[in-house]
């Protein structure tokens, strides 16, 4: 029986870890989309073979690179030993405690772990921004790319803006995944669009809207708000009376909440 090529074995291990490493052109495209604070802290998730790590480290004060594969992490440490502002952590990024100081997250996210990594970023109060490579479909769903908006995006919009910065063809990865990738950026607003003390009320409104038993957003919110207050608030937010919840943009949700607050 012929020996299994080393390259194929590496590809098998990467697939087991849900890792698809970027190639040169794809890495350059992603790096053009990344904006780091030169005096800041950056956390890299899924550092892999380090194709991004050294160049990210040159753009920030300190870089902490997380890699779950011990072999890849060991090679990364050897490759970056001359960059004193880099620390390689062998382990799961999700097990890390968020720094107290402001920081940014950058990384080629394992597709199978996108949702928990995004949740980690959203929950980290000191995170100022995250620029992540995800499945293109995920990035589009979260940024209104299909003309529809998700509950997660709308719920977090007063604190975090979601943007799709570009598309990376699947051929720019090794091993080649089944789908193309998107560059997703989460940017925390310097100040929330809604007063912190009212964010809970905003999210309850959003939950009520998305939790409606079909029909329009207006019909769903009639359970929570006085019917007389809704038409004028919907008009102020530019939302039609028959608009289905998924087609209401995050900016319209924020304006709708503000209008209802003024009429409370």
Tab-separated table of C-alpha atoms in Angstrom:
chain	number	residue	atom	x	y	z
A	1	UNK	CA	0.000	0.000	0.000
A	2	UNK	CA	1.507	3.369	-0.974
A	3	UNK	CA	2.348	5.792	1.795
A	4	UNK	CA	-0.091	8.600	2.444
A	5	UNK	CA	1.460	11.869	1.231
A	6	UNK	CA	2.421	14.263	4.001
A	7	UNK	CA	0.395	17.010	2.357
A	8	UNK	CA	-2.779	14.902	2.360
A	9	UNK	CA	-2.259	14.000	6.025
A	10	UNK	CA	-1.978	17.685	6.884
A	11	UNK	CA	-5.146	18.394	4.949
A	12	UNK	CA	-6.940	15.609	6.836
A	13	UNK	CA	-5.902	17.054	10.200
A	14	UNK	CA	-6.981	20.529	9.153
A	15	UNK	CA	-10.389	19.212	8.151
A	16	UNK	CA	-10.724	17.494	11.533
A	17	UNK	CA	-9.995	20.842	13.192
A	18	UNK	CA	-12.272	22.653	10.718
A	19	UNK	CA	-9.241	24.637	9.529
A	20	UNK	CA	-8.803	26.022	6.018
A	21	UNK	CA	-5.568	27.965	5.698
A	22	UNK	CA	-5.439	31.098	3.555
A	23	UNK	CA	-3.177	31.297	0.542
A	24	UNK	CA	-1.159	34.324	-0.545
A	25	UNK	CA	-3.669	36.370	-2.567
A	26	UNK	CA	-6.506	35.661	-0.142
A	27	UNK	CA	-4.339	36.664	2.809
A	28	UNK	CA	-3.385	39.930	1.121
A	29	UNK	CA	-7.046	40.706	0.413
A	30	UNK	CA	-8.023	40.041	4.017
A	31	UNK	CA	-5.182	42.122	5.429
A	32	UNK	CA	-6.280	45.087	3.310
A	33	UNK	CA	-9.647	44.931	5.095
A	34	UNK	CA	-8.142	44.808	8.603
A	35	UNK	CA	-7.753	48.109	10.447
A	36	UNK	CA	-5.791	47.878	13.694
A	37	UNK	CA	-4.842	50.442	16.317
A	38	UNK	CA	-1.020	50.711	16.126
A	39	UNK	CA	-0.941	51.225	19.903
A	40	UNK	CA	-3.513	48.549	20.661
A	41	UNK	CA	-3.889	44.883	21.525
A	42	UNK	CA	-4.969	42.326	18.933
A	43	UNK	CA	-6.142	38.749	19.509
A	44	UNK	CA	-5.784	36.431	16.517
A	45	UNK	CA	-8.093	33.427	16.482
A	46	UNK	CA	-6.988	30.381	14.497
A	47	UNK	CA	-3.464	31.569	13.724
A	48	UNK	CA	-2.693	28.341	11.861
A	49	UNK	CA	0.459	28.504	9.789
A	50	UNK	CA	1.024	32.176	10.598
A	51	UNK	CA	0.358	33.601	7.155
A	52	UNK	CA	-1.395	36.529	8.852
A	53	UNK	CA	0.329	36.625	12.234
A	54	UNK	CA	3.597	38.358	11.439
A	55	UNK	CA	1.941	41.042	9.353
A	56	UNK	CA	-0.727	41.648	11.988
A	57	UNK	CA	1.961	41.972	14.656
A	58	UNK	CA	3.631	44.715	12.622
A	59	UNK	CA	0.432	46.763	12.842
A	60	UNK	CA	-0.239	46.680	16.588
A	61	UNK	CA	1.511	47.043	19.924
A	62	UNK	CA	0.861	43.467	21.067
A	63	UNK	CA	-0.542	40.369	19.386
A	64	UNK	CA	-1.785	37.236	21.142
A	65	UNK	CA	-2.170	34.400	18.631
A	66	UNK	CA	-4.379	31.417	19.519
A	67	UNK	CA	-3.885	28.069	17.790
A	68	UNK	CA	-5.435	24.793	18.912
A	69	UNK	CA	-3.121	22.523	16.866
A	70	UNK	CA	0.085	21.991	18.930
A	71	UNK	CA	2.219	21.241	15.865
A	72	UNK	CA	1.119	24.371	14.033
A	73	UNK	CA	1.527	26.451	17.197
A	74	UNK	CA	5.056	25.144	17.718
A	75	UNK	CA	6.036	26.052	14.174
A	76	UNK	CA	4.446	29.450	14.634
A	77	UNK	CA	6.464	30.136	17.782
A	78	UNK	CA	9.690	29.234	15.986
A	79	UNK	CA	8.846	31.395	12.994
A	80	UNK	CA	8.002	34.446	15.099
A	81	UNK	CA	10.695	34.230	17.753
A	82	UNK	CA	12.205	37.498	16.483
A	83	UNK	CA	8.953	39.423	16.988
A	84	UNK	CA	8.860	40.201	20.725
A	85	UNK	CA	5.340	41.644	20.635
A	86	UNK	CA	3.837	38.242	19.699
A	87	UNK	CA	2.676	35.629	22.208
A	88	UNK	CA	1.441	32.275	20.930
A	89	UNK	CA	-1.174	30.483	23.038
A	90	UNK	CA	-1.699	26.782	22.386
A	91	UNK	CA	-5.355	26.150	23.081
A	92	UNK	CA	-8.955	26.946	22.324
A	93	UNK	CA	-9.676	30.631	21.783
A	94	UNK	CA	-13.127	30.168	23.309
A	95	UNK	CA	-11.537	29.214	26.632
A	96	UNK	CA	-9.686	32.531	26.823
A	97	UNK	CA	-10.777	35.215	29.255
A	98	UNK	CA	-11.320	38.532	27.428
A	99	UNK	CA	-8.726	41.174	28.330
A	100	UNK	CA	-9.904	44.083	30.449
A	101	UNK	CA	-8.170	46.603	28.224
A	102	UNK	CA	-9.595	47.507	24.796
A	103	UNK	CA	-8.694	44.964	22.128
A	104	UNK	CA	-9.527	43.832	18.615
A	105	UNK	CA	-10.063	40.325	17.286
A	106	UNK	CA	-8.834	39.191	13.886
A	107	UNK	CA	-8.838	35.757	12.381
A	108	UNK	CA	-9.579	33.116	9.814
A	109	UNK	CA	-12.337	31.484	11.832
A	110	UNK	CA	-12.896	27.706	11.597
A	111	UNK	CA	-16.218	27.603	9.759
A	112	UNK	CA	-17.711	25.063	12.135
A	113	UNK	CA	-17.081	27.342	15.133
A	114	UNK	CA	-18.174	30.670	13.721
A	115	UNK	CA	-21.279	31.141	15.887
A	116	UNK	CA	-19.601	30.574	19.291
A	117	UNK	CA	-16.628	32.747	18.325
A	118	UNK	CA	-18.933	35.583	17.275
A	119	UNK	CA	-20.871	35.150	20.531
A	120	UNK	CA	-17.591	35.358	22.475
A	121	UNK	CA	-16.719	38.607	20.714
A	122	UNK	CA	-20.131	40.139	21.335
A	123	UNK	CA	-19.994	39.253	25.032
A	124	UNK	CA	-16.513	40.768	25.499
A	125	UNK	CA	-17.247	44.292	26.672
A	126	UNK	CA	-13.720	45.550	25.965
A	127	UNK	CA	-13.728	44.331	22.357
A	128	UNK	CA	-13.715	47.337	20.044
A	129	UNK	CA	-13.850	45.450	16.729
A	130	UNK	CA	-13.570	42.010	15.181
A	131	UNK	CA	-12.595	41.306	11.571
A	132	UNK	CA	-13.274	37.659	10.785
A	133	UNK	CA	-13.246	35.296	7.838
A	134	UNK	CA	-16.462	33.275	7.899
A	135	UNK	CA	-18.571	31.326	5.459
A	136	UNK	CA	-19.929	33.819	2.953
A	137	UNK	CA	-23.511	32.724	3.608
A	138	UNK	CA	-23.127	33.411	7.339
A	139	UNK	CA	-21.681	36.876	6.703
A	140	UNK	CA	-24.439	37.740	4.243
A	141	UNK	CA	-27.190	36.601	6.597
A	142	UNK	CA	-25.799	38.716	9.411
A	143	UNK	CA	-25.361	41.855	7.286
A	144	UNK	CA	-28.632	41.942	5.353
A	145	UNK	CA	-27.035	40.608	2.185
A	146	UNK	CA	-30.204	38.774	1.193
A	147	UNK	CA	-32.450	41.732	1.968
A	148	UNK	CA	-33.361	40.140	5.295
A	149	UNK	CA	-32.031	40.776	8.799
A	150	UNK	CA	-31.449	38.293	11.606
A	151	UNK	CA	-32.534	38.511	15.227
A	152	UNK	CA	-28.900	38.494	16.398
A	153	UNK	CA	-27.905	41.434	14.204
A	154	UNK	CA	-30.935	43.528	15.110
A	155	UNK	CA	-30.613	42.757	18.841
A	156	UNK	CA	-26.972	43.825	18.994
A	157	UNK	CA	-27.066	46.725	16.515
A	158	UNK	CA	-27.368	49.516	19.113
A	159	UNK	CA	-23.950	48.430	20.404
A	160	UNK	CA	-22.292	46.739	17.421
A	161	UNK	CA	-22.400	47.435	13.683
A	162	UNK	CA	-22.136	44.457	11.305
A	163	UNK	CA	-20.568	44.872	7.838
A	164	UNK	CA	-19.558	42.551	5.002
A	165	UNK	CA	-16.260	43.920	3.697
A	166	UNK	CA	-15.628	41.510	0.848
A	167	UNK	CA	-15.629	37.987	-0.550
A	168	UNK	CA	-12.707	35.545	-0.677
A	169	UNK	CA	-13.027	32.728	-3.256
A	170	UNK	CA	-12.845	29.228	-1.812
A	171	UNK	CA	-9.855	28.509	-4.067
A	172	UNK	CA	-7.790	30.823	-1.849
A	173	UNK	CA	-7.808	28.232	0.960
A	174	UNK	CA	-6.019	24.971	1.607
A	175	UNK	CA	-7.692	22.509	1.829
A	176	UNK	CA	-10.301	23.990	-0.495
A	177	UNK	CA	-13.667	24.289	1.320
A	178	UNK	CA	-17.016	23.728	-0.374
A	179	UNK	CA	-18.060	27.383	-0.180
A	180	UNK	CA	-16.638	30.871	-0.588
A	181	UNK	CA	-15.774	33.013	2.429
A	182	UNK	CA	-16.761	36.490	3.522
A	183	UNK	CA	-14.898	39.153	5.480
A	184	UNK	CA	-17.179	40.066	8.373
A	185	UNK	CA	-16.503	43.072	10.580
A	186	UNK	CA	-18.121	43.786	13.924
A	187	UNK	CA	-17.432	47.314	15.169
A	188	UNK	CA	-18.566	48.406	18.613
A	189	UNK	CA	-20.036	51.905	18.661
A	190	UNK	CA	-18.087	54.351	20.862
A	191	UNK	CA	-21.434	55.075	22.529
A	192	UNK	CA	-24.535	52.857	22.232
A	193	UNK	CA	-27.217	54.133	19.852
A	194	UNK	CA	-29.694	53.589	22.685
A	195	UNK	CA	-29.072	54.570	26.313
A	196	UNK	CA	-27.568	51.589	28.194
A	197	UNK	CA	-30.408	51.629	30.689
A	198	UNK	CA	-32.926	51.132	27.871
A	199	UNK	CA	-31.141	48.373	25.947
A	200	UNK	CA	-33.149	45.720	27.773
A	201	UNK	CA	-36.403	47.364	26.702
A	202	UNK	CA	-35.137	47.591	23.125
A	203	UNK	CA	-34.286	43.887	23.061
A	204	UNK	CA	-37.678	42.985	24.504
A	205	UNK	CA	-39.276	44.916	21.660
A	206	UNK	CA	-37.119	43.063	19.131
A	207	UNK	CA	-37.951	39.700	20.692
A	208	UNK	CA	-41.643	40.549	20.542
A	209	UNK	CA	-41.312	41.484	16.887
A	210	UNK	CA	-39.425	38.357	15.855
A	211	UNK	CA	-41.594	36.171	18.073
A	212	UNK	CA	-44.819	37.107	16.325
A	213	UNK	CA	-46.952	34.333	14.880
A	214	UNK	CA	-46.470	35.392	11.260
A	215	UNK	CA	-47.854	38.473	9.580
A	216	UNK	CA	-46.429	41.957	9.841
A	217	UNK	CA	-44.210	43.539	12.477
A	218	UNK	CA	-47.038	45.914	13.290
A	219	UNK	CA	-49.336	43.022	14.142
A	220	UNK	CA	-46.660	41.419	16.338
A	221	UNK	CA	-46.014	44.586	18.351
A	222	UNK	CA	-49.684	45.229	19.052
A	223	UNK	CA	-49.344	42.695	21.858
A	224	UNK	CA	-46.768	44.843	23.639
A	225	UNK	CA	-47.609	48.452	22.745
A	226	UNK	CA	-50.813	50.523	22.662
A	227	UNK	CA	-52.295	50.252	19.183
A	228	UNK	CA	-52.742	54.031	18.997
A	229	UNK	CA	-48.981	54.660	19.397
A	230	UNK	CA	-47.797	52.317	16.657
A	231	UNK	CA	-48.832	53.949	13.335
A	232	UNK	CA	-47.022	57.244	13.986
A	233	UNK	CA	-43.920	55.428	15.288
A	234	UNK	CA	-43.845	53.184	12.220
A	235	UNK	CA	-44.149	56.218	9.973
A	236	UNK	CA	-41.274	57.951	11.788
A	237	UNK	CA	-39.084	54.876	11.264
A	238	UNK	CA	-40.049	54.509	7.605
A	239	UNK	CA	-41.639	51.086	8.113
A	240	UNK	CA	-44.748	50.110	6.191
A	241	UNK	CA	-47.727	48.787	8.113
A	242	UNK	CA	-47.545	45.455	6.272
A	243	UNK	CA	-43.759	45.007	6.418
A	244	UNK	CA	-42.639	41.561	7.582
A	245	UNK	CA	-40.191	41.584	10.494
A	246	UNK	CA	-37.215	40.158	8.568
A	247	UNK	CA	-37.265	43.072	6.118
A	248	UNK	CA	-36.952	45.779	8.771
A	249	UNK	CA	-33.379	47.100	8.872
A	250	UNK	CA	-31.479	47.549	12.153
A	251	UNK	CA	-31.491	51.333	11.701
A	252	UNK	CA	-35.279	51.241	11.350
A	253	UNK	CA	-35.574	49.156	14.528
A	254	UNK	CA	-33.553	51.732	16.460
A	255	UNK	CA	-35.652	54.605	15.146
A	256	UNK	CA	-38.860	52.688	15.860
A	257	UNK	CA	-37.809	52.175	19.470
A	258	UNK	CA	-36.905	55.846	19.859
A	259	UNK	CA	-40.257	56.887	18.397
A	260	UNK	CA	-42.154	54.589	20.753
A	261	UNK	CA	-40.126	55.872	23.705
A	262	UNK	CA	-41.091	59.448	22.817
A	263	UNK	CA	-44.734	58.422	22.796
A	264	UNK	CA	-44.613	56.429	26.020
